[in-house]
Coordinates of N, CA, C and O in Angstrom, one line a residue:
M1 N 0.8 -1.2 0.0 CA 0.0 0.0 0.0 C 0.9 1.2 0.0 O 1.9 1.3 0.6
I2 N 0.4 2.3 -0.7 CA 1.2 3.5 -0.7 C 0.3 4.6 0.0 O -0.9 4.7 -0.2
R3 N 1.0 5.3 0.9 CA 0.3 6.3 1.7 C 1.2 7.5 2.0 O 2.5 7.3 1.7
K4 N 0.7 8.6 2.5 CA 1.6 9.7 2.9 C 2.4 9.3 4.1 O 2.0 8.5 4.9
R5 N 3.6 9.9 4.1 CA 4.5 9.7 5.3 C 3.8 10.2 6.6 O 3.2 11.2 6.6
R6 N 4.0 9.4 7.6 CA 3.5 9.8 8.9 C 4.8 10.2 9.7 O 5.6 9.4 10.0
K7 N 4.9 11.5 9.9 CA 6.0 12.0 10.6 C 6.2 11.3 12.0 O 5.3 11.1 12.7
G8 N 7.5 10.9 12.2 CA 7.8 10.2 13.4 C 7.6 8.7 13.2 O 8.5 7.9 13.4
H9 N 6.4 8.3 12.8 CA 6.1 6.8 12.6 C 7.0 6.2 11.5 O 7.5 5.1 11.7
D10 N 7.2 6.9 10.4 CA 7.9 6.3 9.3 C 9.4 6.8 9.2 O 10.2 6.2 8.5
D11 N 9.8 7.7 10.1 CA 11.1 8.4 9.9 C 12.3 7.5 10.1 O 13.3 7.6 9.5
E12 N 12.2 6.6 11.1 CA 13.3 5.7 11.4 C 13.7 4.9 10.1 O 14.8 4.7 9.7
R13 N 12.6 4.3 9.5 CA 12.8 3.4 8.4 C 13.3 4.3 7.2 O 14.1 3.8 6.4
I14 N 12.7 5.4 7.0 CA 13.2 6.3 5.9 C 14.6 6.7 6.1 O 15.4 6.6 5.1
Y15 N 15.0 7.0 7.3 CA 16.4 7.4 7.5 C 17.3 6.2 7.3 O 18.4 6.4 6.7
W16 N 16.9 5.0 7.7 CA 17.7 3.8 7.4 C 17.9 3.6 5.9 O 19.0 3.3 5.4
L17 N 16.8 3.8 5.1 CA 16.9 3.7 3.6 C 17.9 4.7 3.1 O 18.7 4.4 2.2
I18 N 17.8 5.9 3.5 CA 18.7 7.0 3.1 C 20.1 6.6 3.4 O 21.0 6.7 2.6
K19 N 20.4 6.2 4.6 CA 21.7 5.9 5.1 C 22.3 4.7 4.4 O 23.5 4.7 4.1
H20 N 21.5 3.6 4.2 CA 22.0 2.4 3.6 C 21.8 2.2 2.2 O 22.5 1.3 1.6
V21 N 20.9 2.9 1.5 CA 20.6 2.7 0.1 C 21.1 3.9 -0.7 O 21.8 3.8 -1.7
L22 N 20.7 5.1 -0.3 CA 21.0 6.3 -1.1 C 22.4 6.9 -0.8 O 23.2 7.2 -1.7
F23 N 22.7 7.0 0.5 CA 23.9 7.7 0.8 C 25.2 7.0 0.3 O 26.2 7.7 -0.1
P24 N 25.3 5.7 0.3 CA 26.5 5.1 -0.2 C 26.8 5.5 -1.7 O 28.0 5.6 -2.1
M25 N 25.8 5.7 -2.5 CA 26.0 6.2 -3.9 C 26.5 7.6 -3.9 O 27.4 8.0 -4.6
T26 N 25.9 8.4 -3.0 CA 26.4 9.8 -2.9 C 27.8 9.9 -2.5 O 28.6 10.7 -3.0
V27 N 28.2 9.1 -1.5 CA 29.6 9.1 -1.0 C 30.6 8.6 -2.1 O 31.7 9.2 -2.2
R28 N 30.1 7.7 -2.9 CA 31.0 7.2 -4.0 C 31.2 8.3 -5.0 O 32.3 8.4 -5.5
S29 N 30.2 9.1 -5.2 CA 30.4 10.2 -6.2 C 31.1 11.4 -5.5 O 31.8 12.1 -6.2
N30 N 30.8 11.7 -4.3 CA 31.3 12.8 -3.5 C 31.8 12.4 -2.2 O 31.0 12.5 -1.2
P31 N 33.0 11.9 -2.1 CA 33.5 11.4 -0.8 C 33.5 12.3 0.4 O 33.4 11.8 1.5
S32 N 33.4 13.6 0.2 CA 33.3 14.5 1.4 C 31.9 14.7 1.9 O 31.7 15.4 2.8
S33 N 30.9 14.1 1.3 CA 29.5 14.2 1.7 C 29.3 13.7 3.1 O 30.0 12.8 3.6
K34 N 28.5 14.4 3.8 CA 28.1 14.1 5.2 C 26.6 13.8 5.3 O 25.8 14.5 4.7
L35 N 26.3 12.8 6.2 CA 24.9 12.5 6.4 C 24.6 13.0 7.8 O 25.1 12.5 8.8
V36 N 23.7 14.0 7.9 CA 23.3 14.6 9.2 C 21.8 14.3 9.4 O 21.0 14.8 8.6
R37 N 21.5 13.5 10.4 CA 20.2 13.0 10.6 C 19.2 14.2 10.7 O 18.1 14.2 10.1
S38 N 19.5 15.2 11.5 CA 18.6 16.3 11.6 C 18.3 17.1 10.3 O 17.2 17.5 10.0
E39 N 19.3 17.1 9.5 CA 19.2 17.8 8.2 C 18.3 16.9 7.2 O 17.4 17.4 6.5
V40 N 18.5 15.6 7.3 CA 17.7 14.7 6.5 C 16.2 14.8 6.9 O 15.3 14.9 6.0
L41 N 15.9 14.7 8.2 CA 14.6 14.8 8.6 C 13.9 16.2 8.4 O 12.8 16.3 8.0
G42 N 14.8 17.2 8.4 CA 14.3 18.6 8.1 C 13.9 18.6 6.6 O 12.9 19.3 6.2
R43 N 14.7 18.0 5.8 CA 14.5 18.0 4.4 C 13.1 17.3 4.0 O 12.4 17.7 3.1
L44 N 12.8 16.3 4.8 CA 11.5 15.6 4.6 C 10.3 16.5 4.9 O 9.2 16.3 4.5
S45 N 10.5 17.6 5.8 CA 9.5 18.5 6.1 C 9.1 19.4 5.0 O 8.0 20.0 5.0
N46 N 10.0 19.5 4.0 CA 9.7 20.3 2.8 C 9.2 19.3 1.7 O 9.9 18.3 1.5
G47 N 8.2 19.7 1.0 CA 7.7 18.8 -0.1 C 6.8 17.7 0.5 O 6.2 17.9 1.6
K48 N 6.6 16.7 -0.3 CA 5.7 15.6 0.2 C 6.5 14.3 0.1 O 7.3 14.1 -0.8
T49 N 6.2 13.4 1.0 CA 6.8 12.1 1.0 C 5.7 11.0 1.1 O 4.8 11.1 1.9
Y50 N 5.8 10.0 0.2 CA 4.9 8.9 0.2 C 5.7 7.6 0.5 O 6.9 7.5 0.1
V51 N 5.1 6.7 1.2 CA 5.8 5.5 1.6 C 5.0 4.3 1.0 O 3.8 4.3 0.9
S52 N 5.8 3.2 0.7 CA 5.2 1.9 0.4 C 5.3 1.1 1.7 O 6.5 1.0 2.2
V53 N 4.2 0.6 2.2 CA 4.3 -0.2 3.4 C 3.8 -1.6 3.2 O 3.0 -1.9 2.3
N54 N 4.3 -2.5 4.0 CA 3.8 -3.9 4.0 C 2.6 -4.1 4.9 O 2.1 -3.2 5.4
E55 N 2.2 -5.4 5.0 CA 1.0 -5.7 5.8 C 1.2 -5.3 7.3 O 0.2 -5.0 8.0
A56 N 2.4 -5.2 7.8 CA 2.7 -4.8 9.2 C 2.9 -3.3 9.3 O 3.3 -2.8 10.3
D57 N 2.6 -2.6 8.2 CA 2.7 -1.1 8.2 C 4.2 -0.7 8.3 O 4.5 0.4 8.8
E58 N 5.1 -1.5 7.9 CA 6.5 -1.2 7.9 C 6.9 -0.6 6.5 O 6.5 -1.1 5.5
T59 N 7.6 0.5 6.6 CA 8.0 1.2 5.3 C 9.0 0.3 4.6 O 10.1 0.0 5.1
E60 N 8.7 0.0 3.3 CA 9.6 -0.8 2.5 C 10.3 0.1 1.4 O 11.3 -0.2 0.9
G61 N 9.7 1.3 1.2 CA 10.3 2.2 0.2 C 9.6 3.6 0.4 O 8.6 3.7 1.1
F62 N 10.2 4.6 -0.2 CA 9.7 6.0 -0.1 C 10.1 6.8 -1.3 O 11.0 6.5 -2.0
I63 N 9.3 7.8 -1.5 CA 9.6 8.8 -2.6 C 9.3 10.2 -1.9 O 8.3 10.4 -1.3
H64 N 10.3 11.1 -2.2 CA 10.1 12.5 -1.7 C 10.1 13.4 -2.9 O 11.0 13.3 -3.7
L65 N 9.2 14.3 -2.9 CA 9.0 15.2 -4.1 C 8.7 16.6 -3.7 O 8.2 16.9 -2.6
F66 N 9.0 17.5 -4.7 CA 8.7 18.9 -4.5 C 7.9 19.3 -5.7 O 8.2 19.1 -6.8
H67 N 6.8 20.0 -5.4 CA 5.9 20.6 -6.4 C 6.3 22.0 -6.6 O 6.1 22.8 -5.8
T68 N 7.0 22.3 -7.7 CA 7.4 23.6 -8.1 C 6.8 24.0 -9.4 O 6.3 23.1 -10.1
A69 N 6.9 25.2 -9.8 CA 6.3 25.6 -11.1 C 6.7 24.8 -12.2 O 5.9 24.1 -12.9
A70 N 8.0 24.8 -12.5 CA 8.5 24.0 -13.6 C 10.0 23.9 -13.4 O 10.7 24.9 -13.4
P71 N 10.6 22.8 -13.3 CA 9.9 21.5 -13.2 C 9.6 21.1 -11.8 O 10.1 21.8 -10.9
A72 N 8.8 20.1 -11.6 CA 8.6 19.5 -10.3 C 9.8 18.6 -10.1 O 10.4 18.2 -11.1
W73 N 10.1 18.2 -8.8 CA 11.3 17.4 -8.6 C 11.1 16.2 -7.8 O 10.3 16.2 -6.8
I74 N 11.7 15.1 -8.2 CA 11.8 13.9 -7.3 C 13.1 14.1 -6.6 O 14.2 14.2 -7.2
D75 N 13.0 14.3 -5.3 CA 14.2 14.5 -4.5 C 14.9 13.2 -4.1 O 16.1 13.1 -4.2
M76 N 14.1 12.2 -3.6 CA 14.7 11.0 -3.2 C 13.7 9.8 -3.5 O 12.5 10.0 -3.4
L77 N 14.3 8.7 -3.9 CA 13.5 7.5 -4.1 C 14.4 6.3 -3.6 O 15.5 6.2 -4.1
A78 N 13.8 5.5 -2.7 CA 14.6 4.3 -2.3 C 13.6 3.2 -1.9 O 12.6 3.4 -1.4
V79 N 14.1 2.0 -2.2 CA 13.3 0.8 -1.8 C 14.3 -0.1 -1.1 O 15.5 -0.3 -1.5
H80 N 13.8 -0.7 0.0 CA 14.7 -1.6 0.8 C 15.2 -2.8 -0.1 O 14.4 -3.3 -0.9
P81 N 16.4 -3.2 0.0 CA 17.0 -4.2 -0.8 C 16.2 -5.5 -0.8 O 16.0 -6.2 -1.8
E82 N 15.6 -5.9 0.4 CA 14.8 -7.1 0.5 C 13.4 -7.0 -0.2 O 12.7 -8.0 -0.3
S83 N 13.0 -5.8 -0.5 CA 11.7 -5.5 -1.1 C 11.8 -5.2 -2.6 O 10.7 -4.8 -3.2
R84 N 12.9 -5.3 -3.2 CA 13.1 -4.9 -4.6 C 12.5 -6.0 -5.5 O 12.2 -7.1 -5.0
K85 N 12.3 -5.6 -6.7 CA 11.7 -6.5 -7.8 C 10.3 -6.9 -7.5 O 9.8 -7.9 -7.9
K86 N 9.6 -6.0 -6.8 CA 8.1 -6.2 -6.5 C 7.3 -5.1 -7.1 O 6.1 -5.0 -6.9
G87 N 8.0 -4.2 -7.8 CA 7.3 -3.1 -8.5 C 7.1 -1.9 -7.6 O 6.3 -1.0 -7.9
L88 N 7.7 -1.9 -6.4 CA 7.4 -0.8 -5.4 C 7.9 0.5 -5.9 O 7.2 1.6 -5.8
G89 N 9.1 0.6 -6.5 CA 9.7 1.8 -7.0 C 8.8 2.4 -8.1 O 8.5 3.6 -8.1
S90 N 8.3 1.5 -9.0 CA 7.4 1.9 -10.0 C 6.1 2.5 -9.5 O 5.6 3.5 -9.9
K91 N 5.5 1.8 -8.5 CA 4.3 2.3 -7.9 C 4.5 3.6 -7.2 O 3.6 4.5 -7.3
L92 N 5.6 3.8 -6.5 CA 5.9 5.1 -5.9 C 6.1 6.2 -7.0 O 5.6 7.3 -6.8
M93 N 6.7 5.9 -8.1 CA 6.9 6.9 -9.2 C 5.5 7.2 -9.7 O 5.2 8.4 -10.0
I94 N 4.6 6.3 -9.9 CA 3.3 6.5 -10.5 C 2.5 7.4 -9.5 O 1.9 8.4 -9.9
K95 N 2.6 7.1 -8.2 CA 1.9 8.0 -7.2 C 2.4 9.4 -7.3 O 1.7 10.4 -7.3
A96 N 3.7 9.6 -7.4 CA 4.3 10.9 -7.5 C 3.9 11.7 -8.7 O 3.5 12.8 -8.7
E97 N 3.9 11.0 -9.8 CA 3.5 11.6 -11.1 C 2.0 12.0 -11.1 O 1.6 13.1 -11.5
E98 N 1.2 11.1 -10.5 CA -0.3 11.4 -10.4 C -0.5 12.7 -9.5 O -1.2 13.6 -9.9
E99 N 0.2 12.7 -8.4 CA 0.1 13.8 -7.4 C 0.6 15.1 -8.1 O -0.1 16.2 -8.0
L100 N 1.7 15.1 -8.7 CA 2.3 16.3 -9.3 C 1.4 16.8 -10.5 O 1.2 17.9 -10.7
S101 N 0.9 15.8 -11.4 CA 0.1 16.2 -12.5 C -1.2 16.8 -12.0 O -1.7 17.8 -12.6
K102 N -1.8 16.3 -11.0 CA -3.0 16.8 -10.4 C -2.9 18.2 -9.9 O -3.8 19.0 -10.0
N103 N -1.6 18.6 -9.5 CA -1.3 19.9 -9.1 C -0.8 20.8 -10.2 O -0.2 21.9 -9.9
G104 N -0.9 20.4 -11.4 CA -0.5 21.2 -12.6 C 0.9 21.1 -13.1 O 1.2 21.7 -14.1
S105 N 1.7 20.2 -12.6 CA 3.1 20.0 -13.1 C 3.0 19.3 -14.4 O 2.2 18.3 -14.6
R106 N 3.8 19.7 -15.3 CA 3.9 19.0 -16.6 C 5.3 18.5 -16.9 O 5.5 17.8 -17.9
L107 N 6.3 18.9 -16.1 CA 7.7 18.5 -16.3 C 8.2 18.0 -15.0 O 8.0 18.7 -13.9
L108 N 8.9 16.8 -15.0 CA 9.4 16.2 -13.8 C 10.9 16.1 -13.9 O 11.3 15.6 -15.0
A109 N 11.7 16.4 -12.9 CA 13.1 16.3 -13.0 C 13.7 15.6 -11.7 O 13.0 15.5 -10.7
L110 N 14.9 15.1 -11.9 CA 15.6 14.5 -10.8 C 17.0 14.5 -11.1 O 17.5 14.7 -12.2
Y111 N 17.8 14.2 -10.0 CA 19.3 14.0 -10.2 C 19.5 12.5 -9.8 O 18.9 12.0 -8.9
V112 N 20.4 11.9 -10.5 CA 20.8 10.5 -10.2 C 22.3 10.4 -10.3 O 22.9 10.9 -11.2
D113 N 22.9 9.8 -9.3 CA 24.4 9.6 -9.3 C 24.8 8.8 -10.5 O 24.2 7.8 -10.8
A114 N 25.9 9.2 -11.1 CA 26.5 8.5 -12.3 C 26.8 7.0 -12.0 O 26.7 6.2 -12.9
Y115 N 27.1 6.7 -10.7 CA 27.5 5.3 -10.4 C 26.2 4.5 -10.2 O 26.3 3.2 -10.1
N116 N 25.1 5.1 -10.1 CA 23.8 4.3 -9.9 C 23.2 3.9 -11.2 O 22.2 4.3 -11.7
I117 N 23.9 2.9 -11.8 CA 23.5 2.4 -13.1 C 22.1 1.8 -13.1 O 21.3 2.0 -14.0
N118 N 21.7 1.1 -12.0 CA 20.4 0.5 -11.9 C 19.4 1.6 -11.8 O 18.3 1.5 -12.4
G119 N 19.7 2.7 -11.1 CA 18.8 3.8 -11.0 C 18.6 4.5 -12.3 O 17.5 4.9 -12.7
I120 N 19.7 4.7 -13.1 CA 19.6 5.3 -14.4 C 18.7 4.5 -15.3 O 17.8 5.1 -15.9
R121 N 18.9 3.2 -15.3 CA 18.0 2.3 -16.1 C 16.6 2.4 -15.7 O 15.7 2.4 -16.5
F122 N 16.4 2.4 -14.4 CA 15.0 2.5 -13.8 C 14.3 3.7 -14.4 O 13.2 3.6 -14.9
Y123 N 15.0 4.9 -14.3 CA 14.4 6.1 -14.8 C 14.2 6.1 -16.3 O 13.2 6.6 -16.8
E124 N 15.2 5.6 -17.0 CA 15.0 5.6 -18.5 C 13.9 4.7 -18.9 O 13.1 5.1 -19.8
N125 N 13.7 3.6 -18.2 CA 12.5 2.7 -18.5 C 11.2 3.4 -18.2 O 10.2 2.9 -18.6
R126 N 11.2 4.5 -17.4 CA 10.0 5.2 -17.1 C 9.8 6.5 -17.8 O 9.1 7.3 -17.5
G127 N 10.6 6.6 -18.9 CA 10.5 7.8 -19.8 C 11.4 9.0 -19.5 O 11.3 10.0 -20.2
F128 N 12.3 8.9 -18.5 CA 13.2 10.0 -18.2 C 14.4 9.9 -19.2 O 14.7 8.8 -19.7
H129 N 14.9 11.1 -19.5 CA 16.2 11.1 -20.3 C 17.1 12.1 -19.7 O 16.7 13.1 -19.1
A130 N 18.4 11.8 -19.8 CA 19.4 12.7 -19.2 C 19.5 14.0 -20.1 O 19.5 13.9 -21.3
V131 N 19.5 15.1 -19.4 CA 19.7 16.4 -20.1 C 21.0 17.1 -19.8 O 21.4 18.0 -20.5
Q132 N 21.6 16.7 -18.7 CA 22.9 17.3 -18.3 C 23.6 16.4 -17.4 O 23.1 15.7 -16.6
F133 N 25.0 16.5 -17.5 CA 25.9 15.8 -16.5 C 26.6 16.9 -15.8 O 27.1 17.8 -16.3
Y134 N 26.7 16.7 -14.5 CA 27.5 17.6 -13.6 C 28.7 16.9 -13.1 O 28.7 16.1 -12.2
P135 N 29.9 17.1 -13.8 CA 31.1 16.4 -13.4 C 31.5 16.6 -12.0 O 32.0 15.7 -11.3
K136 N 31.3 17.8 -11.4 CA 31.8 18.1 -10.0 C 31.0 17.1 -9.1 O 31.6 16.7 -8.1
F137 N 29.8 16.9 -9.3 CA 29.0 16.0 -8.4 C 28.8 14.6 -9.0 O 28.2 13.8 -8.3
K138 N 29.3 14.4 -10.2 CA 29.2 13.0 -10.8 C 27.7 12.5 -10.8 O 27.4 11.4 -10.4
C139 N 26.9 13.4 -11.3 CA 25.4 13.0 -11.4 C 24.8 13.6 -12.7 O 25.3 14.5 -13.3
Y140 N 23.7 13.0 -13.0 CA 22.9 13.4 -14.2 C 21.7 14.1 -13.7 O 21.1 13.7 -12.7
Q141 N 21.2 15.1 -14.5 CA 19.9 15.6 -14.3 C 19.1 14.9 -15.4 O 19.4 14.9 -16.6
M142 N 17.9 14.4 -15.0 CA 17.0 13.7 -15.9 C 15.7 14.3 -15.9 O 15.3 14.8 -14.8
I143 N 15.0 14.4 -17.0 CA 13.6 15.0 -17.0 C 12.7 14.1 -17.8 O 13.0 13.2 -18.5
K144 N 11.4 14.4 -17.5 CA 10.3 13.6 -18.2 C 9.1 14.5 -18.2 O 8.8 15.2 -17.2
R145 N 8.3 14.5 -19.3 CA 7.1 15.2 -19.4 C 6.0 14.3 -18.7 O 6.0 13.1 -18.9
I146 N 5.1 15.0 -18.0 CA 4.0 14.2 -17.3 C 2.7 15.0 -17.6 O 2.7 16.1 -18.1
G147 N 1.6 14.3 -17.2 CA 0.3 14.9 -17.3 C -0.3 14.8 -18.5 O -0.8 14.7 -19.5

């Protein structure tokens, strides 16, 4: 099931996903990066976060997005390694696109680390294409038309 993030209730699991799934890619691209729990949780307070939960209401994945004029942004997307290959990432992307389209967004953007080959393929398979590479950060900006 996909639902809105419940502040406090979902935050431990979301932080775990950021620390163990997303942050290792960031550090690989930018070794001086630091993960500060309070900053991460503060970041979640801006925008919207949706979670995919199992029958026990445990967060298996999440997507964090910002609705801006143009483009709207996917800030973070992560699925627990044990919950992959179940379509959860795709379902979270669909939820984000529906929410953003409903609010008038027509263009969706994101950044993906260059070392995240599986992530790049995942986004390409969902209609995103790279528009710019940032050598300093070793990441691509990808975009997709929605709505």
